[in-house]
JSON list of C-alpha atoms in Angstrom, two decimals:
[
{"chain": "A", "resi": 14, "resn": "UNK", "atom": "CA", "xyz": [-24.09, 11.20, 50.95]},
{"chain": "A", "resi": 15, "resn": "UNK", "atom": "CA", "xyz": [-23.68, 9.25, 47.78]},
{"chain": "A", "resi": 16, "resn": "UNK", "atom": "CA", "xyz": [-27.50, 9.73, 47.23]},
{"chain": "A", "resi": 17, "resn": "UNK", "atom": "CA", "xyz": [-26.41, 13.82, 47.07]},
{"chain": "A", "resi": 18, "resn": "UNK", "atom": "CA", "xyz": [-23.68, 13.33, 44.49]},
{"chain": "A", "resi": 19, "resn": "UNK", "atom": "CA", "xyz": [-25.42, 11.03, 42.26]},
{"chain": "A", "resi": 20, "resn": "UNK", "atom": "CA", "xyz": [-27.89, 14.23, 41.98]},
{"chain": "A", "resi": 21, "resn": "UNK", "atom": "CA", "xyz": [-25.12, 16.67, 41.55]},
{"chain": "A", "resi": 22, "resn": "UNK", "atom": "CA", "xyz": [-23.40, 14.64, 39.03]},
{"chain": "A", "resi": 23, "resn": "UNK", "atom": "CA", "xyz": [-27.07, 14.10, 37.35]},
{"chain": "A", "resi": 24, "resn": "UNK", "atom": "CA", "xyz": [-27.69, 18.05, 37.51]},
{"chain": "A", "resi": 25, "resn": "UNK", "atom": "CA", "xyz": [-24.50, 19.06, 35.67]},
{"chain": "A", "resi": 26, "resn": "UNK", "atom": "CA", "xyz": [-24.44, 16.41, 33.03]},
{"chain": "A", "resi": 27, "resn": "UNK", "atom": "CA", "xyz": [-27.77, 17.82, 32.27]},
{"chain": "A", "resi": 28, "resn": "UNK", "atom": "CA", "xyz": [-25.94, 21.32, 32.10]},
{"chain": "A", "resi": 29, "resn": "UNK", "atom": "CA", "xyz": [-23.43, 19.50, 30.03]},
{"chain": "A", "resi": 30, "resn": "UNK", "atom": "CA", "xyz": [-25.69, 18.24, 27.79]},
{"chain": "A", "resi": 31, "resn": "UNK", "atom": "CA", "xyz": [-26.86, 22.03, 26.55]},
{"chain": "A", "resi": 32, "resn": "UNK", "atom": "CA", "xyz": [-23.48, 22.88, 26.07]},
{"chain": "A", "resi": 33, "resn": "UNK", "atom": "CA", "xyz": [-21.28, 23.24, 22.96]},
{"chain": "A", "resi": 34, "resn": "UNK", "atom": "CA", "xyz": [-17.90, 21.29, 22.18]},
{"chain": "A", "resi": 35, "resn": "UNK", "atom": "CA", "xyz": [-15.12, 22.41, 24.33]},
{"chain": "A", "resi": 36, "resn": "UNK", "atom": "CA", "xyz": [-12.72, 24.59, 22.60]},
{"chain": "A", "resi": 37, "resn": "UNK", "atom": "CA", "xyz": [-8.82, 25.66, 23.66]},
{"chain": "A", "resi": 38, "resn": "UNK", "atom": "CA", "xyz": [-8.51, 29.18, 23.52]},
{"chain": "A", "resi": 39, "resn": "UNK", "atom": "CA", "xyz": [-6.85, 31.73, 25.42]},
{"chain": "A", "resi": 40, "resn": "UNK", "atom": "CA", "xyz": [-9.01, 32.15, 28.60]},
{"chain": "A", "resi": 41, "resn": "UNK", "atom": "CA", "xyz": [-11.26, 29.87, 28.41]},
{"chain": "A", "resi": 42, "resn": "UNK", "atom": "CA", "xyz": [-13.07, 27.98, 31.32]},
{"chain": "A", "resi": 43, "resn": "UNK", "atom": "CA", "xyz": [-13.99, 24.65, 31.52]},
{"chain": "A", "resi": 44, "resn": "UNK", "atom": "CA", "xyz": [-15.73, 22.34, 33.58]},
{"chain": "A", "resi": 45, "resn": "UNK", "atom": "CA", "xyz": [-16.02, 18.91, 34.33]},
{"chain": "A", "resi": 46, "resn": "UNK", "atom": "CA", "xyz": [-17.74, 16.16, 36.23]},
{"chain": "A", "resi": 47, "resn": "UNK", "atom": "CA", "xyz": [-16.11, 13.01, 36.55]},
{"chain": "A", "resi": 48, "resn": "UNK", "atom": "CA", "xyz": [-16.15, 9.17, 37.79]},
{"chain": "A", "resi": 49, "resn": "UNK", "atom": "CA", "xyz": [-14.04, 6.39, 37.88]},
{"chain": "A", "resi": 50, "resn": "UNK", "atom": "CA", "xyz": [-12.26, 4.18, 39.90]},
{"chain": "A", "resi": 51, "resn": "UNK", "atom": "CA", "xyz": [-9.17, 4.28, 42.11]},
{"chain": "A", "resi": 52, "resn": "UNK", "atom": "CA", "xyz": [-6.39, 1.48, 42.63]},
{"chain": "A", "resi": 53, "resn": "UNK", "atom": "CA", "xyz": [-5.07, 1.73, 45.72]},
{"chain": "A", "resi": 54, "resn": "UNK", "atom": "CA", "xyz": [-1.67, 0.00, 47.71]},
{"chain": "A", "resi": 55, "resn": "UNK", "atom": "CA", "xyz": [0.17, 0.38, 50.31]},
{"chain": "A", "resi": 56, "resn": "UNK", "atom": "CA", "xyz": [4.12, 1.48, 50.79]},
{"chain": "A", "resi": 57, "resn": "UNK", "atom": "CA", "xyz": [6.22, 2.48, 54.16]},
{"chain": "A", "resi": 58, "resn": "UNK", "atom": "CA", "xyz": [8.06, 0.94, 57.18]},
{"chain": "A", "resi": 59, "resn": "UNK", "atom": "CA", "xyz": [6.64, -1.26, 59.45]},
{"chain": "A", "resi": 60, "resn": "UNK", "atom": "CA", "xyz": [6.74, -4.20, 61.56]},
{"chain": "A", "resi": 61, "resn": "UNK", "atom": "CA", "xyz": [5.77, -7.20, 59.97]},
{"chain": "A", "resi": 62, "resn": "UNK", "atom": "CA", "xyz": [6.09, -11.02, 59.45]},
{"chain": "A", "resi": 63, "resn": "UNK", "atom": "CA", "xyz": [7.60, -12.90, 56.56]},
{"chain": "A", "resi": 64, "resn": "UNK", "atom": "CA", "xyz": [3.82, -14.26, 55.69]},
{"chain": "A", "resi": 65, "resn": "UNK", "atom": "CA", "xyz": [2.22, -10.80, 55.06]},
{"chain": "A", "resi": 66, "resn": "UNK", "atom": "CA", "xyz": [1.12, -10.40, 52.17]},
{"chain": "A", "resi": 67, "resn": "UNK", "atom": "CA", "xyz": [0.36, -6.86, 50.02]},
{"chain": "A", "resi": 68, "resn": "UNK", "atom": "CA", "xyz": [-2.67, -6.61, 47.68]},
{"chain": "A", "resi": 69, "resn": "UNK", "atom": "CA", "xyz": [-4.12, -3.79, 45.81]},
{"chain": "A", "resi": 70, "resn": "UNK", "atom": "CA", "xyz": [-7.67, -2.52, 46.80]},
{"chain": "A", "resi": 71, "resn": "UNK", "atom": "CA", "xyz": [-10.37, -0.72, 44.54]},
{"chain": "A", "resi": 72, "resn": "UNK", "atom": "CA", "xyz": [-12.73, 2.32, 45.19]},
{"chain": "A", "resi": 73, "resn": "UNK", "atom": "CA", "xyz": [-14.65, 4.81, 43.84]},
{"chain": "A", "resi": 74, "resn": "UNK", "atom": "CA", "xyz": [-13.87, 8.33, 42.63]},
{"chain": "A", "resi": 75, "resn": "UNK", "atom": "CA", "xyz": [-16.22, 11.12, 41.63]},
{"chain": "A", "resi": 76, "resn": "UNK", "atom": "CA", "xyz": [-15.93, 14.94, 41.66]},
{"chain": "A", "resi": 77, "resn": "UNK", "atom": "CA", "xyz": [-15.96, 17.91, 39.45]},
{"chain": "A", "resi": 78, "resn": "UNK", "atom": "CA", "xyz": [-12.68, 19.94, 37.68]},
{"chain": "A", "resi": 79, "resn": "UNK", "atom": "CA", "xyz": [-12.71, 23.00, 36.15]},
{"chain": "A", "resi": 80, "resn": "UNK", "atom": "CA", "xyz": [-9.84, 24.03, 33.89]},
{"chain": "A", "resi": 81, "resn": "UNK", "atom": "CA", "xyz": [-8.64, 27.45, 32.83]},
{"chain": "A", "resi": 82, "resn": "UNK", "atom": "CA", "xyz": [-6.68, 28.26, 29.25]},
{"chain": "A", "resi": 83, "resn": "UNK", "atom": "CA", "xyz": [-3.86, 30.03, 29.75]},
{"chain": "A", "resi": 84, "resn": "UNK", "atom": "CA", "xyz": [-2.77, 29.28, 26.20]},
{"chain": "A", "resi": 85, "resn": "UNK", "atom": "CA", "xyz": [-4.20, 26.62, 23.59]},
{"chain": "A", "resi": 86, "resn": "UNK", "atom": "CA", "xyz": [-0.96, 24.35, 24.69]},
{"chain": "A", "resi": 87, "resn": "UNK", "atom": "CA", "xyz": [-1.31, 25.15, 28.35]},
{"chain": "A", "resi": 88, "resn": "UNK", "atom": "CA", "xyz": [-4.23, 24.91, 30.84]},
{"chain": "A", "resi": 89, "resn": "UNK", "atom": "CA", "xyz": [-4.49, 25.02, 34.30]},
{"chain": "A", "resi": 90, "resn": "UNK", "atom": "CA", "xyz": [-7.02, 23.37, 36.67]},
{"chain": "A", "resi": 91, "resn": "UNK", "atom": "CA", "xyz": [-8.46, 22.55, 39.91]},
{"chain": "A", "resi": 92, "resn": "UNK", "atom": "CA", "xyz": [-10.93, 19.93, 41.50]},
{"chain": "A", "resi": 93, "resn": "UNK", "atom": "CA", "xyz": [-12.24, 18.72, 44.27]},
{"chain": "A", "resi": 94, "resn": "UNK", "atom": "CA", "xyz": [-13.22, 14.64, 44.10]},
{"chain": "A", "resi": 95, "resn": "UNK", "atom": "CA", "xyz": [-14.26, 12.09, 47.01]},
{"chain": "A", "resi": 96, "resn": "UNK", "atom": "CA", "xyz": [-11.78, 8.81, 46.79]},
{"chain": "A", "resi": 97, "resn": "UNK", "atom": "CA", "xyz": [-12.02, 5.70, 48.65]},
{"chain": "A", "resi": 98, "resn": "UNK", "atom": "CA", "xyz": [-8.12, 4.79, 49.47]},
{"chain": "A", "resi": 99, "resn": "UNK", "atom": "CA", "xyz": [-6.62, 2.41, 51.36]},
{"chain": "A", "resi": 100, "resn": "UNK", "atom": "CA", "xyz": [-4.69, -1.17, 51.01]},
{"chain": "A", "resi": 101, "resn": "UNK", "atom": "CA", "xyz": [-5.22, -4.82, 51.89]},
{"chain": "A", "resi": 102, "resn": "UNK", "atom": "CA", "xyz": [-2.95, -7.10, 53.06]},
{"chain": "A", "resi": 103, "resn": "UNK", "atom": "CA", "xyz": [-3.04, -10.95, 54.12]},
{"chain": "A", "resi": 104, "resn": "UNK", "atom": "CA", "xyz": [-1.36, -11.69, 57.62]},
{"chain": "A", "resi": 105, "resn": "UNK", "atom": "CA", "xyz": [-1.30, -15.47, 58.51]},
{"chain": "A", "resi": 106, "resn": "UNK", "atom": "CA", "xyz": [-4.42, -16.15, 58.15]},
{"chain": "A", "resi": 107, "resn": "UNK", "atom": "CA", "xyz": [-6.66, -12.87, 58.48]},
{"chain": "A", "resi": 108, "resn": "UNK", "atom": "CA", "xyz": [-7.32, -10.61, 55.73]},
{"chain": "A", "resi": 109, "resn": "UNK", "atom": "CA", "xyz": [-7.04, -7.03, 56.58]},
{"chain": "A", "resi": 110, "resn": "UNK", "atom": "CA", "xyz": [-8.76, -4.27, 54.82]},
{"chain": "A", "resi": 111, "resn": "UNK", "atom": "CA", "xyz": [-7.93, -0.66, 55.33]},
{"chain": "A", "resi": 112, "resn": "UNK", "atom": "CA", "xyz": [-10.42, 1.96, 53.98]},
{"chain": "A", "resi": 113, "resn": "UNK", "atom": "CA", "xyz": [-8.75, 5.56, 54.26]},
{"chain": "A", "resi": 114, "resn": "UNK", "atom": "CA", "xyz": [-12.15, 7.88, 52.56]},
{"chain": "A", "resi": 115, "resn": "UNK", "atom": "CA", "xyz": [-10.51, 11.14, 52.01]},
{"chain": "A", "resi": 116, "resn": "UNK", "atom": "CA", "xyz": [-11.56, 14.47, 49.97]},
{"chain": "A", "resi": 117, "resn": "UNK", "atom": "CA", "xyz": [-9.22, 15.69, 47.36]},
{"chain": "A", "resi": 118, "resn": "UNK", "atom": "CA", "xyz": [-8.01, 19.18, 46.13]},
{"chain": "A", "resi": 119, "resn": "UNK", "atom": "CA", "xyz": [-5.68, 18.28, 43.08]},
{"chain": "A", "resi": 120, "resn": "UNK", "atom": "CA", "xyz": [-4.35, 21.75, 40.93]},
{"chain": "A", "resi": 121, "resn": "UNK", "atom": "CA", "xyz": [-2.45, 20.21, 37.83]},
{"chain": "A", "resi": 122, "resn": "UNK", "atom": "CA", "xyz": [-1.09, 22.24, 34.83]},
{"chain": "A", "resi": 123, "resn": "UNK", "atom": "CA", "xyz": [-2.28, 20.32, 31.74]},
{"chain": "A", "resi": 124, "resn": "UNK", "atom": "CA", "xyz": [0.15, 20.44, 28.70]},
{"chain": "A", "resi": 125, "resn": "UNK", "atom": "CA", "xyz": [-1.52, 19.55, 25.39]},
{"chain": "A", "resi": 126, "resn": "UNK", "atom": "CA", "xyz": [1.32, 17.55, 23.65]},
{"chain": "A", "resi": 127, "resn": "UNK", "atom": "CA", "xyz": [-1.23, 16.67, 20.75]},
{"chain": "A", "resi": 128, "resn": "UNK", "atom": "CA", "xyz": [-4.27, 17.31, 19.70]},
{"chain": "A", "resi": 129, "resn": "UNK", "atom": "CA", "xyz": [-6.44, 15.70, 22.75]},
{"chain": "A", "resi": 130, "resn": "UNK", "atom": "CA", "xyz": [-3.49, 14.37, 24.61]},
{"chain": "A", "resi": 131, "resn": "UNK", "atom": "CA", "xyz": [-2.74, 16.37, 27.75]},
{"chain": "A", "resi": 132, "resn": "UNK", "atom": "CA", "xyz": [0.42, 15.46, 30.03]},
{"chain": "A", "resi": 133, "resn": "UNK", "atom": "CA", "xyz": [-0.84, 16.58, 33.88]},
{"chain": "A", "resi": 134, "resn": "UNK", "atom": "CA", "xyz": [1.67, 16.76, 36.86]},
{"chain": "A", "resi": 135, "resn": "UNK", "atom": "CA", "xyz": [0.48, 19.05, 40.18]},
{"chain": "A", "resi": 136, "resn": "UNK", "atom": "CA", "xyz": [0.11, 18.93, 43.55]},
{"chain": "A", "resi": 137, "resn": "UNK", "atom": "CA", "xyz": [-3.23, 17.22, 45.26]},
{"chain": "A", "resi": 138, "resn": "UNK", "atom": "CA", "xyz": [-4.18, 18.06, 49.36]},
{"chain": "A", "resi": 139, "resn": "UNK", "atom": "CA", "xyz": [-6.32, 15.73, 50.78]},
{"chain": "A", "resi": 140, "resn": "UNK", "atom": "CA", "xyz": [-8.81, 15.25, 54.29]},
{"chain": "A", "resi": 141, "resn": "UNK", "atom": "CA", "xyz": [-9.47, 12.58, 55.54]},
{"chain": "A", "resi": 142, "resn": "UNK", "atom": "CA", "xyz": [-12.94, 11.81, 56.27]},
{"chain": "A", "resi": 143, "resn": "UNK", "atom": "CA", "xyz": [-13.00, 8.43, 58.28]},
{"chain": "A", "resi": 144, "resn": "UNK", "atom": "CA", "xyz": [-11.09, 5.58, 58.30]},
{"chain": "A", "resi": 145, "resn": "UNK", "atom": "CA", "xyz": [-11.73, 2.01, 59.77]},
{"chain": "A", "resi": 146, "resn": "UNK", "atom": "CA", "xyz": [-9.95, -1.44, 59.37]},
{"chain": "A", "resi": 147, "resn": "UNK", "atom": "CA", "xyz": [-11.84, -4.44, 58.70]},
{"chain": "A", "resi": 148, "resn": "UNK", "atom": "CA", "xyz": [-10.11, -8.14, 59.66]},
{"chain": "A", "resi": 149, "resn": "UNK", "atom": "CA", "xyz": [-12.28, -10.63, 58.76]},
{"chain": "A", "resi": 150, "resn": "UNK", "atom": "CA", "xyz": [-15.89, -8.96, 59.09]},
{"chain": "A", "resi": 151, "resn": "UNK", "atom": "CA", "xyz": [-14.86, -7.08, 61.92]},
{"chain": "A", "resi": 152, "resn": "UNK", "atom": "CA", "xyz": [-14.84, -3.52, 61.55]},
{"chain": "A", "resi": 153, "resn": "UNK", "atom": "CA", "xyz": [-12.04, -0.80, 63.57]},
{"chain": "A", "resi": 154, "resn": "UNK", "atom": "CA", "xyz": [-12.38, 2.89, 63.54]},
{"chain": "A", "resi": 155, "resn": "UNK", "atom": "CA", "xyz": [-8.59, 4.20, 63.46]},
{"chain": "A", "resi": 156, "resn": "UNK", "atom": "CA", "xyz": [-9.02, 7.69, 62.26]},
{"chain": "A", "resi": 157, "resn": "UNK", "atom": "CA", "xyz": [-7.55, 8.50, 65.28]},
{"chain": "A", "resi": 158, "resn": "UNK", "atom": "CA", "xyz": [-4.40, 6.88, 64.40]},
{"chain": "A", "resi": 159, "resn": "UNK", "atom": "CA", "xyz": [-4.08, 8.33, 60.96]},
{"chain": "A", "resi": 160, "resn": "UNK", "atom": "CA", "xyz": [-2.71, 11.72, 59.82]},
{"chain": "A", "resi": 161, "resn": "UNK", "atom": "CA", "xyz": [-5.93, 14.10, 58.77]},
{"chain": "A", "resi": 162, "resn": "UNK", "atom": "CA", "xyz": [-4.22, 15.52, 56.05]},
{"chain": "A", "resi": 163, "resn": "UNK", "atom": "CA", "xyz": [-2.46, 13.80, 53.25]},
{"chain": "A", "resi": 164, "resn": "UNK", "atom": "CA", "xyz": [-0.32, 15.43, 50.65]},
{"chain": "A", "resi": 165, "resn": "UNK", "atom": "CA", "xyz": [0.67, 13.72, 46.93]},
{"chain": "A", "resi": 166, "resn": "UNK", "atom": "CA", "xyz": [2.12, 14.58, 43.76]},
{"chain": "A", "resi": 167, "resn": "UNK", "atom": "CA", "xyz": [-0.46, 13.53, 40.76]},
{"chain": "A", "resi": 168, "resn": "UNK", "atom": "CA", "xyz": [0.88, 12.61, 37.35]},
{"chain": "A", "resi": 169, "resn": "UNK", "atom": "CA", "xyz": [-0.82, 11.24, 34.56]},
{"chain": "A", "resi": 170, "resn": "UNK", "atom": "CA", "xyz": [-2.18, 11.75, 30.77]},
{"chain": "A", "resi": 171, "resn": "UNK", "atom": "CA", "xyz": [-5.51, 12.29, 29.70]},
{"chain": "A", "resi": 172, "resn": "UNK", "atom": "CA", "xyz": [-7.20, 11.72, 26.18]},
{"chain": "A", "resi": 173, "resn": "UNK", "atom": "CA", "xyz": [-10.29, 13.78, 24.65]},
{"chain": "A", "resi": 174, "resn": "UNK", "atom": "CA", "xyz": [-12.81, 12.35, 22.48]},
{"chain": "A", "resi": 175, "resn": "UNK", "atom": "CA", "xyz": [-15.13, 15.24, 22.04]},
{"chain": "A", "resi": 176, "resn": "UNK", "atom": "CA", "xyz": [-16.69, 16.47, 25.46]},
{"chain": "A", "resi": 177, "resn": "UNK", "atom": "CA", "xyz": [-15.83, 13.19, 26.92]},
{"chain": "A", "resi": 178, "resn": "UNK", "atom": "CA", "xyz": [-12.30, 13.44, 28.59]},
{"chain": "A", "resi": 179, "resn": "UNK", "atom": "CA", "xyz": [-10.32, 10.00, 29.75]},
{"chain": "A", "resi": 180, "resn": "UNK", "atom": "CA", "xyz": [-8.17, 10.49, 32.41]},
{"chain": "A", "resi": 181, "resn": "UNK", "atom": "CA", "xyz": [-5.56, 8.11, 34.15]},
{"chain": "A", "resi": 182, "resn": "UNK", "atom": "CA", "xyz": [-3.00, 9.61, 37.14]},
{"chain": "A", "resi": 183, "resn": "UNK", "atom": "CA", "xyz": [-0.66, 8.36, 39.58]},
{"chain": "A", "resi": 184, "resn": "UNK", "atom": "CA", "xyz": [-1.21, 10.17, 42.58]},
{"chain": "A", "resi": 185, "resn": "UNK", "atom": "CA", "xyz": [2.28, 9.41, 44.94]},
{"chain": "A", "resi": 186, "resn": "UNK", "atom": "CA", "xyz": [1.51, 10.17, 48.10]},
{"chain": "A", "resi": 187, "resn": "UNK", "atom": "CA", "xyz": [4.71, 12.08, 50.49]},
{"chain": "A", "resi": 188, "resn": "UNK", "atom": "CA", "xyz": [2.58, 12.43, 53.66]},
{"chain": "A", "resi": 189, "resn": "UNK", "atom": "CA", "xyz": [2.08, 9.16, 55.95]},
{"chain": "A", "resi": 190, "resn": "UNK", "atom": "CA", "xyz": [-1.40, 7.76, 56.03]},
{"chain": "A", "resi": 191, "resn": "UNK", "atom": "CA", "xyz": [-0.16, 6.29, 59.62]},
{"chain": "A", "resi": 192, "resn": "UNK", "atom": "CA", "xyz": [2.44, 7.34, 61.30]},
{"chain": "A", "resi": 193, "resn": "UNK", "atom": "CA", "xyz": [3.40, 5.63, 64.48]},
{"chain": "A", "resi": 194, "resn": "UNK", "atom": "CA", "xyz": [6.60, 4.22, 66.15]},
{"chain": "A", "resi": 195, "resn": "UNK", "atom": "CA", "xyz": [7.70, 1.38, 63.56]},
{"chain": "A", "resi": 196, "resn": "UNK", "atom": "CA", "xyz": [4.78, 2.10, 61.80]},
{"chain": "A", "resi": 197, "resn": "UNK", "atom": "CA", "xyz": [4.80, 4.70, 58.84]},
{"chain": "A", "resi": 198, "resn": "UNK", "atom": "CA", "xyz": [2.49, 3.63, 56.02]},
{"chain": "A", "resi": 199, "resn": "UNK", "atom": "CA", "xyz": [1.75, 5.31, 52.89]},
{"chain": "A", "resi": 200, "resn": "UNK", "atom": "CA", "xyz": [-1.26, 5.45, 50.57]},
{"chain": "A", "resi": 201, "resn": "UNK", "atom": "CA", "xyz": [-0.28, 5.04, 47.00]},
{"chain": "A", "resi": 202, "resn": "UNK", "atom": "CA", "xyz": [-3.27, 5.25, 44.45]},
{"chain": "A", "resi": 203, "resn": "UNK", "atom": "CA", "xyz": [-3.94, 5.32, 40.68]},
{"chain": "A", "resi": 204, "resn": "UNK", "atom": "CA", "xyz": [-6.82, 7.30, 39.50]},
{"chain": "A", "resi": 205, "resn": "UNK", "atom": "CA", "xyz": [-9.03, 6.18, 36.35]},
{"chain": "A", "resi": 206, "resn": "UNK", "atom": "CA", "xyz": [-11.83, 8.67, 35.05]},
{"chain": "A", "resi": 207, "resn": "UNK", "atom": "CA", "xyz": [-14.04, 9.80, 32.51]},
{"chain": "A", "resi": 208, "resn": "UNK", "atom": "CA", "xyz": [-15.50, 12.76, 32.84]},
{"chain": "A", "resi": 209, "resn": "UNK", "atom": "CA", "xyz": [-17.89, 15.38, 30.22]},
{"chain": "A", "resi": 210, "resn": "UNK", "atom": "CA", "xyz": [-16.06, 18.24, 29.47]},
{"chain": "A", "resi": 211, "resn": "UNK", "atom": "CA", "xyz": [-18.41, 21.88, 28.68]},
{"chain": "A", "resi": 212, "resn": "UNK", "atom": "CA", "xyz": [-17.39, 25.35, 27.77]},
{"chain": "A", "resi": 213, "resn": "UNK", "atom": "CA", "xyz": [-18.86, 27.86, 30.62]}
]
């Protein structure tokens, strides 16, 4: 699978490539591949011990976005990325790593405060693709303890320098990743990107 997006990603920054400086006018479409990293946490009730211990946890993000302006102040877009979520936390003395791979549908309005600066706030749906826990080296499946769906709010601000956007979102997540009897755990993530931004 990552094989397959490293070619589609190849493909339309090829495409990109050909294309001519993004400009904001009214009705304008946009598109853009992206890849960064995600930051991931955990947040919720459950049982625990006073030793356990909360970490953050990186991944991978990489998708496409395509934008729509509704004015040169105001533009509206939708994705669809593949994020690698989860948390880690030290309990006595395991380590236990939770991997929650999901694919995103984020719709933001974008609101161009200055020129290149764009304040974002949405709504993001996400499915979850698989999810396993790892303690030690050992690896769990437990999608079948997890919700399939997952809902968030994204917020964030993102810079352009060119065709080359930089993006950076908080995506707070109101669904439960896991939600059991004294057990309801959220996924919390921040989102870092760059993506190449082209005119269609």
């Amino acid at each position: 699978m990552r094989k397959i997006l490293l070619a589609a990603v190849m493909v339309l920054m090829t495409i990109a490539t050909q294309a001519q400086n993004t400009q904001r006018e009214n009705g304008t479409f946009t598109l853009q591949p992206k890849a960064g990293v995600s930051v991931g946490y955990l947040t919720g009730e459950w049982v625990s011990a006073p030793e356990e211990k909360k970490k953050l946890i990186a991944g991978i993000v990489i998708g496409v976005e395509g934008e729509y302006y509704a004015a040169k102040w105001l533009g509206i877009s939708a994705g669809v990325n593949y994020a690698m979520q989860g948390w880690r936390f030290d309990y006595m003395d395991q380590s236990v790593i939770t991997r929650l791979n999901y694919m995103n549908f984020p719709i933001t309005g974008n609101i161009y405060i200055l020129k290149g600066l764009a304040l974002k706030t949405g709504v993001q749906f996400g499915v979850l693709l698989n999810a396993k826990n790892r303690v030690d080296r050992d690896d769990e499946n437990i999608k079948d303890d997890c919700n399939k769906f997952c809902f968030s709010f994204p917020l964030g601000l993102s810079y352009e320098s060119g065709n080359f956007v930089f993006d950076a979102r908080y995506n707070f997540a109101v669904s439960n990743a896991i939600d059991r009897v004294n057990e309801r755990k959220r996924s919390q993530m921040i989102q870092m990107t760059v993506g190449y931004k082209f005119a269609l």
